[in-house]
Amino acid sequence: MNNYYSMSVLAVIAIAGISINAVAQHNYKLVWSDEFNNNALDEKAWNIEENGDGGGNNELQYYRRQNISFETDSASGAVCLVLTAKKESYNGKAFTSGRLNTAGKACFKHGKIVSRIKLPSTANGLWPAFWMLGNDFGSVGWPRCGEIDIVEMGNAEGIKHNTQDSFFNGACHWGYYNSQGQYPNYARSTTSDYSLQDGEFHTFTLEWDDDYVSMYLDQDKYPDAQPYYKMGVSDYSNDWGTGHYFQHEFFIVYDLAVGGNFTGITSSTGITALAQGEAKMYIDWVRVYQDSDDLAATASIPDGWGAGIDNVATTPTDKPVVIYDTLGNIVSEMNHGIYIVKTGDEVKKVFNR
């Protein structure tokens, strides 16, 4: 989500060295997740945003703590984090909604970041997003911190072509404003073959390493699908080179904006999505994996994450011990991450730091 959108931008599309069919092998291990199963937000990991500043995008909502809740999805039975957009007057705004982030609490460089989300109907004027910002945002500002938009919906082009339920995009923003008010960015939109606002959950995945950021739709269902977005992040050839802005830790953001430049609707009279009542964005879980072979990968996670997950007993035992990774594969040793350890008839989930 373009947090500080400029109407005068320079679209940098010629990203050298991209091969959309290139396949890299990874040895991913889970390093952090929030399953949102406890009916309460873990504020050791999350910051709730409360403001009505419009995000620099002429958005029309006021973000409130009250618009973030937990609900059980009636169809799947999953306990979910829920962001709710409402048509209601508050602090000079005609709408309220929810936004939260993991800034300074759960931050990552490289890895596979996946979230399972049920998106609301966006027509017309809702702008749901799952995205990331550089954790140095507070010190260097935007766009120097870098931004990775994993999925956004509700764009004006989707409204124009009546494809809002299937039109979505990924994007990256970085660099700094030049004297003409331009900065580098690259966005790529896609019209899916099926609706993403069908009342079902969909997974959105970012894969990120020294060379590329790549984004995938429903990779759990379609593991061989090509990325809907891919950009090189290893260019150091000039001050705007992507390598300067995408090789440090980023934090996660979810929000459900109302209106704004992205939607092409900046007046409350143009918002029709909430005419029949509130709209909800359901987030079942978010999981971060990192490649154990990626020596440049880093993760800063909350103290105590993994509390309630047993440590491996160090006392000798004559019972057979079998260790499984989170994909169900038997492994001979544990690196950093979560494992299932079976000792005789006893089974424990363990987090190995």
GROMACS .gro file of C-alpha atoms in nm:
model
  353
    1MET     CA    1   0.000   0.000   0.000
    2ASN     CA    2   0.152   0.325  -0.111
    3ASN     CA    3   0.169   0.484   0.230
    4TYR     CA    4   0.271   0.828   0.106
    5TYR     CA    5   0.141   0.835  -0.249
    6SER     CA    6   0.271   1.095  -0.493
    7MET     CA    7   0.070   1.189  -0.800
    8SER     CA    8   0.402   1.249  -0.977
    9VAL     CA    9   0.594   0.923  -0.981
   10LEU     CA   10   0.852   0.757  -1.201
   11ALA     CA   11   0.756   0.401  -1.287
   12VAL     CA   12   1.071   0.193  -1.306
   13ILE     CA   13   0.971  -0.108  -1.513
   14ALA     CA   14   1.298  -0.220  -1.671
   15ILE     CA   15   1.424  -0.439  -1.388
   16ALA     CA   16   1.728  -0.616  -1.530
   17GLY     CA   17   1.780  -0.987  -1.504
   18ILE     CA   18   1.424  -1.105  -1.437
   19SER     CA   19   1.338  -1.452  -1.562
   20ILE     CA   20   0.975  -1.520  -1.476
   21ASN     CA   21   1.027  -1.895  -1.520
   22ALA     CA   22   1.335  -1.924  -1.299
   23VAL     CA   23   1.285  -2.167  -1.011
   24ALA     CA   24   1.501  -2.153  -0.701
   25GLN     CA   25   1.526  -2.432  -0.446
   26HIS     CA   26   1.479  -2.334  -0.082
   27ASN     CA   27   1.508  -2.505   0.253
   28TYR     CA   28   1.240  -2.305   0.433
   29LYS     CA   29   1.189  -2.329   0.810
   30LEU     CA   30   0.920  -2.152   1.009
   31VAL     CA   31   1.070  -1.868   1.217
   32TRP     CA   32   0.757  -1.679   1.330
   33SER     CA   33   0.382  -1.692   1.293
   34ASP     CA   34   0.062  -1.558   1.439
   35GLU     CA   35  -0.226  -1.802   1.406
   36PHE     CA   36  -0.472  -1.556   1.571
   37ASN     CA   37  -0.628  -1.839   1.770
   38ASN     CA   38  -0.638  -1.675   2.114
   39ASN     CA   39  -0.924  -1.427   2.060
   40ALA     CA   40  -0.689  -1.148   2.167
   41LEU     CA   41  -0.422  -0.953   1.986
   42ASP     CA   42  -0.063  -1.025   2.087
   43GLU     CA   43   0.058  -0.669   2.138
   44LYS     CA   44   0.412  -0.794   2.190
   45ALA     CA   45   0.403  -0.843   1.815
   46TRP     CA   46   0.145  -0.592   1.690
   47ASN     CA   47   0.089  -0.216   1.702
   48ILE     CA   48  -0.265  -0.085   1.650
   49GLU     CA   49  -0.275   0.237   1.453
   50GLU     CA   50  -0.524   0.506   1.550
   51ASN     CA   51  -0.536   0.809   1.322
   52GLY     CA   52  -0.732   0.985   1.051
   53ASP     CA   53  -0.444   1.132   0.854
   54GLY     CA   54  -0.545   0.971   0.525
   55GLY     CA   55  -0.213   0.790   0.486
   56GLY     CA   56  -0.092   1.054   0.242
   57ASN     CA   57  -0.338   0.900  -0.006
   58ASN     CA   58  -0.653   1.106   0.059
   59GLU     CA   59  -0.811   0.806   0.234
   60LEU     CA   60  -1.145   0.874   0.401
   61GLN     CA   61  -1.138   0.653   0.711
   62TYR     CA   62  -1.035   0.703   1.072
   63TYR     CA   63  -0.842   0.400   1.199
   64ARG     CA   64  -0.964   0.291   1.543
   65ARG     CA   65  -0.874   0.016   1.788
   66GLN     CA   66  -1.244  -0.069   1.810
   67ASN     CA   67  -1.244  -0.180   1.446
   68ILE     CA   68  -0.998  -0.462   1.516
   69SER     CA   69  -1.152  -0.776   1.662
   70PHE     CA   70  -1.153  -1.155   1.659
   71GLU     CA   71  -1.429  -1.369   1.514
   72THR     CA   72  -1.488  -1.730   1.423
   73ASP     CA   73  -1.547  -1.762   1.051
   74SER     CA   74  -1.885  -1.928   1.014
   75ALA     CA   75  -1.792  -2.129   0.706
   76SER     CA   76  -1.450  -2.266   0.805
   77GLY     CA   77  -1.464  -2.245   1.185
   78ALA     CA   78  -1.129  -2.064   1.187
   79VAL     CA   79  -1.067  -1.802   1.455
   80CYS     CA   80  -0.955  -1.492   1.268
   81LEU     CA   81  -0.824  -1.143   1.314
   82VAL     CA   82  -1.089  -0.913   1.164
   83LEU     CA   83  -1.061  -0.558   1.031
   84THR     CA   84  -1.402  -0.391   1.000
   85ALA     CA   85  -1.485  -0.088   0.786
   86LYS     CA   86  -1.796   0.107   0.888
   87LYS     CA   87  -1.990   0.404   0.764
   88GLU     CA   88  -1.995   0.618   1.077
   89SER     CA   89  -1.887   0.969   1.168
   90TYR     CA   90  -1.583   0.990   1.392
   91ASN     CA   91  -1.336   1.275   1.448
   92GLY     CA   92  -1.432   1.450   1.128
   93LYS     CA   93  -1.428   1.137   0.912
   94ALA     CA   94  -1.730   0.967   0.753
   95PHE     CA   95  -1.589   0.615   0.793
   96THR     CA   96  -1.388   0.408   1.042
   97SER     CA   97  -1.172   0.103   0.989
   98GLY     CA   98  -0.870  -0.091   1.121
   99ARG     CA   99  -0.498  -0.101   1.059
  100LEU     CA  100  -0.212  -0.268   1.246
  101ASN     CA  101   0.157  -0.341   1.199
  102THR     CA  102   0.454  -0.523   1.353
  103ALA     CA  103   0.700  -0.229   1.341
  104GLY     CA  104   0.989  -0.273   1.584
  105LYS     CA  105   0.844  -0.602   1.710
  106ALA     CA  106   0.840  -0.869   1.437
  107CYS     CA  107   1.065  -0.774   1.148
  108PHE     CA  108   1.232  -0.980   0.879
  109LYS     CA  109   1.491  -0.968   0.604
  110HIS     CA  110   1.433  -1.232   0.336
  111GLY     CA  111   1.211  -1.536   0.356
  112LYS     CA  112   0.869  -1.658   0.259
  113ILE     CA  113   0.589  -1.451   0.411
  114VAL     CA  114   0.243  -1.606   0.371
  115SER     CA  115  -0.102  -1.500   0.488
  116ARG     CA  116  -0.444  -1.663   0.451
  117ILE     CA  117  -0.704  -1.390   0.400
  118LYS     CA  118  -1.074  -1.361   0.318
  119LEU     CA  119  -1.124  -1.031   0.139
  120PRO     CA  120  -1.442  -0.823   0.145
  121SER     CA  121  -1.630  -0.704  -0.162
  122THR     CA  122  -1.455  -0.379  -0.251
  123ALA     CA  123  -1.713  -0.229  -0.491
  124ASN     CA  124  -1.690   0.059  -0.473
  125GLY     CA  125  -1.428   0.227  -0.258
  126LEU     CA  126  -1.269  -0.029  -0.026
  127TRP     CA  127  -0.893  -0.081  -0.042
  128PRO     CA  128  -0.772  -0.389   0.153
  129ALA     CA  129  -0.398  -0.451   0.166
  130PHE     CA  130  -0.136  -0.690   0.304
  131TRP     CA  131   0.205  -0.527   0.275
  132MET     CA  132   0.542  -0.446   0.435
  133LEU     CA  133   0.752  -0.139   0.515
  134GLY     CA  134   1.121  -0.112   0.596
  135ASN     CA  135   1.174  -0.112   0.971
  136ASP     CA  136   1.384   0.204   0.937
  137PHE     CA  137   1.071   0.396   0.832
  138GLY     CA  138   1.078   0.597   1.155
  139SER     CA  139   1.433   0.720   1.094
  140VAL     CA  140   1.468   0.758   0.716
  141GLY     CA  141   1.105   0.807   0.614
  142TRP     CA  142   0.924   0.699   0.299
  143PRO     CA  143   1.013   0.594   0.031
  144ARG     CA  144   1.374   0.549   0.150
  145CYS     CA  145   1.263   0.274   0.388
  146GLY     CA  146   1.129   0.067   0.099
  147GLU     CA  147   0.779  -0.075   0.062
  148ILE     CA  148   0.657  -0.415  -0.058
  149ASP     CA  149   0.285  -0.441  -0.140
  150ILE     CA  150   0.204  -0.811  -0.145
  151VAL     CA  151  -0.161  -0.766  -0.238
  152GLU     CA  152  -0.394  -0.469  -0.286
  153MET     CA  153  -0.748  -0.467  -0.423
  154GLY     CA  154  -1.004  -0.198  -0.507
  155ASN     CA  155  -0.803  -0.011  -0.770
  156ALA     CA  156  -0.969   0.243  -1.000
  157GLU     CA  157  -0.889   0.026  -1.304
  158GLY     CA  158  -1.087  -0.261  -1.155
  159ILE     CA  159  -1.378  -0.025  -1.096
  160LYS     CA  160  -1.351   0.107  -1.452
  161HIS     CA  161  -1.363  -0.241  -1.607
  162ASN     CA  162  -1.603  -0.394  -1.353
  163THR     CA  163  -1.340  -0.651  -1.249
  164GLN     CA  164  -1.298  -0.547  -0.887
  165ASP     CA  165  -1.340  -0.899  -0.753
  166SER     CA  166  -1.049  -1.035  -0.960
  167PHE     CA  167  -0.827  -0.732  -1.034
  168PHE     CA  168  -0.536  -0.705  -0.789
  169ASN     CA  169  -0.175  -0.597  -0.782
  170GLY     CA  170   0.165  -0.618  -0.621
  171ALA     CA  171   0.407  -0.328  -0.605
  172CYS     CA  172   0.732  -0.197  -0.465
  173HIS     CA  173   0.833   0.161  -0.381
  174TRP     CA  174   1.181   0.281  -0.284
  175GLY     CA  175   1.446   0.549  -0.324
  176TYR     CA  176   1.384   0.918  -0.271
  177TYR     CA  177   1.211   1.208  -0.444
  178ASN     CA  178   1.416   1.385  -0.708
  179SER     CA  179   1.388   1.754  -0.794
  180GLN     CA  180   1.088   1.680  -1.017
  181GLY     CA  181   0.899   1.510  -0.734
  182GLN     CA  182   0.957   1.162  -0.880
  183TYR     CA  183   1.074   0.844  -0.706
  184PRO     CA  184   1.125   0.486  -0.835
  185ASN     CA  185   0.847   0.230  -0.811
  186TYR     CA  186   0.722  -0.075  -0.996
  187ALA     CA  187   0.362  -0.203  -0.984
  188ARG     CA  188   0.211  -0.493  -1.175
  189SER     CA  189  -0.162  -0.563  -1.190
  190THR     CA  190  -0.328  -0.896  -1.265
  191THR     CA  191  -0.682  -1.007  -1.340
  192SER     CA  192  -0.728  -1.348  -1.181
  193ASP     CA  193  -0.916  -1.627  -1.357
  194TYR     CA  194  -1.143  -1.648  -1.054
  195SER     CA  195  -1.289  -1.417  -0.794
  196LEU     CA  196  -1.081  -1.327  -0.489
  197GLN     CA  197  -1.388  -1.178  -0.318
  198ASP     CA  198  -1.591  -1.500  -0.327
  199GLY     CA  199  -1.633  -1.547   0.047
  200GLU     CA  200  -1.343  -1.794   0.051
  201PHE     CA  201  -0.992  -1.766   0.197
  202HIS     CA  202  -0.698  -1.713  -0.035
  203THR     CA  203  -0.326  -1.723   0.036
  204PHE     CA  204  -0.087  -1.448  -0.068
  205THR     CA  205   0.285  -1.523  -0.060
  206LEU     CA  206   0.600  -1.314  -0.081
  207GLU     CA  207   0.930  -1.491  -0.152
  208TRP     CA  208   1.231  -1.265  -0.100
  209ASP     CA  209   1.605  -1.324  -0.116
  210ASP     CA  210   1.924  -1.146  -0.224
  211ASP     CA  211   1.812  -1.138  -0.585
  212TYR     CA  212   1.434  -1.104  -0.614
  213VAL     CA  213   1.099  -1.040  -0.453
  214SER     CA  214   0.830  -1.266  -0.600
  215MET     CA  215   0.459  -1.285  -0.515
  216TYR     CA  216   0.217  -1.573  -0.556
  217LEU     CA  217  -0.159  -1.627  -0.536
  218ASP     CA  218  -0.297  -1.944  -0.375
  219GLN     CA  219   0.037  -2.121  -0.388
  220ASP     CA  220  -0.103  -2.381  -0.149
  221LYS     CA  221  -0.356  -2.486  -0.416
  222TYR     CA  222  -0.139  -2.417  -0.721
  223PRO     CA  223   0.224  -2.485  -0.624
  224ASP     CA  224   0.344  -2.462  -0.983
  225ALA     CA  225   0.181  -2.125  -1.054
  226GLN     CA  226   0.402  -1.847  -1.182
  227PRO     CA  227   0.444  -1.531  -0.969
  228TYR     CA  228   0.203  -1.249  -1.038
  229TYR     CA  229   0.485  -1.009  -0.949
  230LYS     CA  230   0.862  -1.035  -0.964
  231MET     CA  231   1.132  -0.769  -0.928
  232GLY     CA  232   1.509  -0.775  -0.893
  233VAL     CA  233   1.647  -0.634  -0.566
  234SER     CA  234   2.023  -0.661  -0.625
  235ASP     CA  235   2.093  -0.343  -0.821
  236TYR     CA  236   2.355  -0.118  -0.659
  237SER     CA  237   2.450   0.068  -0.977
  238ASN     CA  238   2.315   0.407  -0.865
  239ASP     CA  239   2.143   0.582  -0.574
  240TRP     CA  240   1.804   0.452  -0.684
  241GLY     CA  241   1.926   0.093  -0.717
  242THR     CA  242   1.691  -0.155  -0.550
  243GLY     CA  243   1.973  -0.324  -0.358
  244HIS     CA  244   2.005  -0.017  -0.134
  245TYR     CA  245   1.642  -0.038  -0.019
  246PHE     CA  246   1.539  -0.406  -0.002
  247GLN     CA  247   1.824  -0.569   0.191
  248HIS     CA  248   1.722  -0.490   0.547
  249GLU     CA  249   1.441  -0.588   0.783
  250PHE     CA  250   1.079  -0.503   0.702
  251PHE     CA  251   0.763  -0.519   0.915
  252ILE     CA  252   0.414  -0.643   0.825
  253VAL     CA  253   0.105  -0.425   0.777
  254TYR     CA  254  -0.265  -0.506   0.731
  255ASP     CA  255  -0.529  -0.245   0.665
  256LEU     CA  256  -0.873  -0.193   0.517
  257ALA     CA  257  -0.876   0.160   0.378
  258VAL     CA  258  -1.183   0.346   0.254
  259GLY     CA  259  -1.139   0.555  -0.059
  260GLY     CA  260  -0.814   0.723  -0.155
  261ASN     CA  261  -0.609   0.784  -0.468
  262PHE     CA  262  -0.567   0.412  -0.538
  263THR     CA  263  -0.944   0.370  -0.572
  264GLY     CA  264  -0.996   0.695  -0.757
  265ILE     CA  265  -1.257   0.792  -0.497
  266THR     CA  266  -1.169   1.077  -0.265
  267SER     CA  267  -1.519   1.191  -0.167
  268SER     CA  268  -1.747   1.008   0.076
  269THR     CA  269  -2.035   1.035  -0.172
  270GLY     CA  270  -1.851   0.798  -0.407
  271ILE     CA  271  -1.825   0.515  -0.152
  272THR     CA  272  -2.093   0.255  -0.226
  273ALA     CA  273  -1.925  -0.051  -0.067
  274LEU     CA  274  -2.067   0.031   0.278
  275ALA     CA  275  -2.415   0.138   0.171
  276GLN     CA  276  -2.568  -0.188   0.300
  277GLY     CA  277  -2.358  -0.213   0.616
  278GLU     CA  278  -2.008  -0.283   0.739
  279ALA     CA  279  -1.741  -0.481   0.554
  280LYS     CA  280  -1.487  -0.721   0.704
  281MET     CA  281  -1.142  -0.847   0.613
  282TYR     CA  282  -1.066  -1.183   0.780
  283ILE     CA  283  -0.705  -1.287   0.844
  284ASP     CA  284  -0.669  -1.651   0.946
  285TRP     CA  285  -0.292  -1.650   0.996
  286VAL     CA  286   0.042  -1.507   0.889
  287ARG     CA  287   0.359  -1.721   0.875
  288VAL     CA  288   0.720  -1.634   0.807
  289TYR     CA  289   0.967  -1.895   0.685
  290GLN     CA  290   1.335  -1.845   0.614
  291ASP     CA  291   1.578  -2.048   0.411
  292SER     CA  292   1.828  -2.212   0.643
  293ASP     CA  293   2.085  -2.180   0.364
  294ASP     CA  294   2.033  -1.802   0.332
  295LEU     CA  295   2.310  -1.661   0.551
  296ALA     CA  296   2.188  -1.304   0.490
  297ALA     CA  297   1.839  -1.370   0.631
  298THR     CA  298   1.758  -1.212   0.969
  299ALA     CA  299   1.455  -1.208   1.197
  300SER     CA  300   1.374  -0.991   1.498
  301ILE     CA  301   1.085  -1.149   1.685
  302PRO     CA  302   0.912  -1.074   2.016
  303ASP     CA  303   1.065  -1.201   2.338
  304GLY     CA  304   0.879  -1.506   2.450
  305TRP     CA  305   0.748  -1.598   2.108
  306GLY     CA  306   0.702  -1.970   2.121
  307ALA     CA  307   0.589  -1.954   2.486
  308GLY     CA  308   0.365  -2.251   2.540
  309ILE     CA  309   0.573  -2.449   2.294
  310ASP     CA  310   0.776  -2.703   2.482
  311ASN     CA  311   1.153  -2.707   2.485
  312VAL     CA  312   1.317  -3.034   2.393
  313ALA     CA  313   1.396  -3.241   2.698
  314THR     CA  314   1.770  -3.277   2.748
  315THR     CA  315   1.751  -3.576   2.982
  316PRO     CA  316   1.858  -3.907   2.833
  317THR     CA  317   1.581  -4.143   2.727
  318ASP     CA  318   1.572  -4.500   2.607
  319LYS     CA  319   1.252  -4.428   2.412
  320PRO     CA  320   1.274  -4.386   2.034
  321VAL     CA  321   1.281  -4.019   1.926
  322VAL     CA  322   1.150  -3.903   1.587
  323ILE     CA  323   1.173  -3.539   1.474
  324TYR     CA  324   0.945  -3.393   1.206
  325ASP     CA  325   0.955  -3.051   1.040
  326THR     CA  326   0.634  -2.850   0.986
  327LEU     CA  327   0.585  -3.015   0.647
  328GLY     CA  328   0.579  -3.360   0.805
  329ASN     CA  329   0.924  -3.466   0.688
  330ILE     CA  330   1.146  -3.668   0.923
  331VAL     CA  331   1.469  -3.479   0.993
  332SER     CA  332   1.789  -3.581   1.166
  333GLU     CA  333   1.853  -3.253   1.348
  334MET     CA  334   1.684  -2.927   1.441
  335ASN     CA  335   1.796  -2.590   1.317
  336HIS     CA  336   1.616  -2.263   1.399
  337GLY     CA  337   1.239  -2.309   1.382
  338ILE     CA  338   0.941  -2.521   1.489
  339TYR     CA  339   0.946  -2.901   1.496
  340ILE     CA  340   0.729  -3.189   1.613
  341VAL     CA  341   0.915  -3.431   1.840
  342LYS     CA  342   0.773  -3.776   1.912
  343THR     CA  343   0.928  -3.957   2.208
  344GLY     CA  344   0.767  -4.294   2.247
  345ASP     CA  345   0.393  -4.220   2.269
  346GLU     CA  346   0.446  -3.855   2.368
  347VAL     CA  347   0.427  -3.583   2.102
  348LYS     CA  348   0.547  -3.226   2.159
  349LYS     CA  349   0.568  -2.915   1.942
  350VAL     CA  350   0.905  -2.751   2.003
  351PHE     CA  351   1.062  -2.423   1.905
  352ASN     CA  352   1.437  -2.441   1.861
  353ARG     CA  353   1.618  -2.107   1.881
   0.00000   0.00000   0.00000
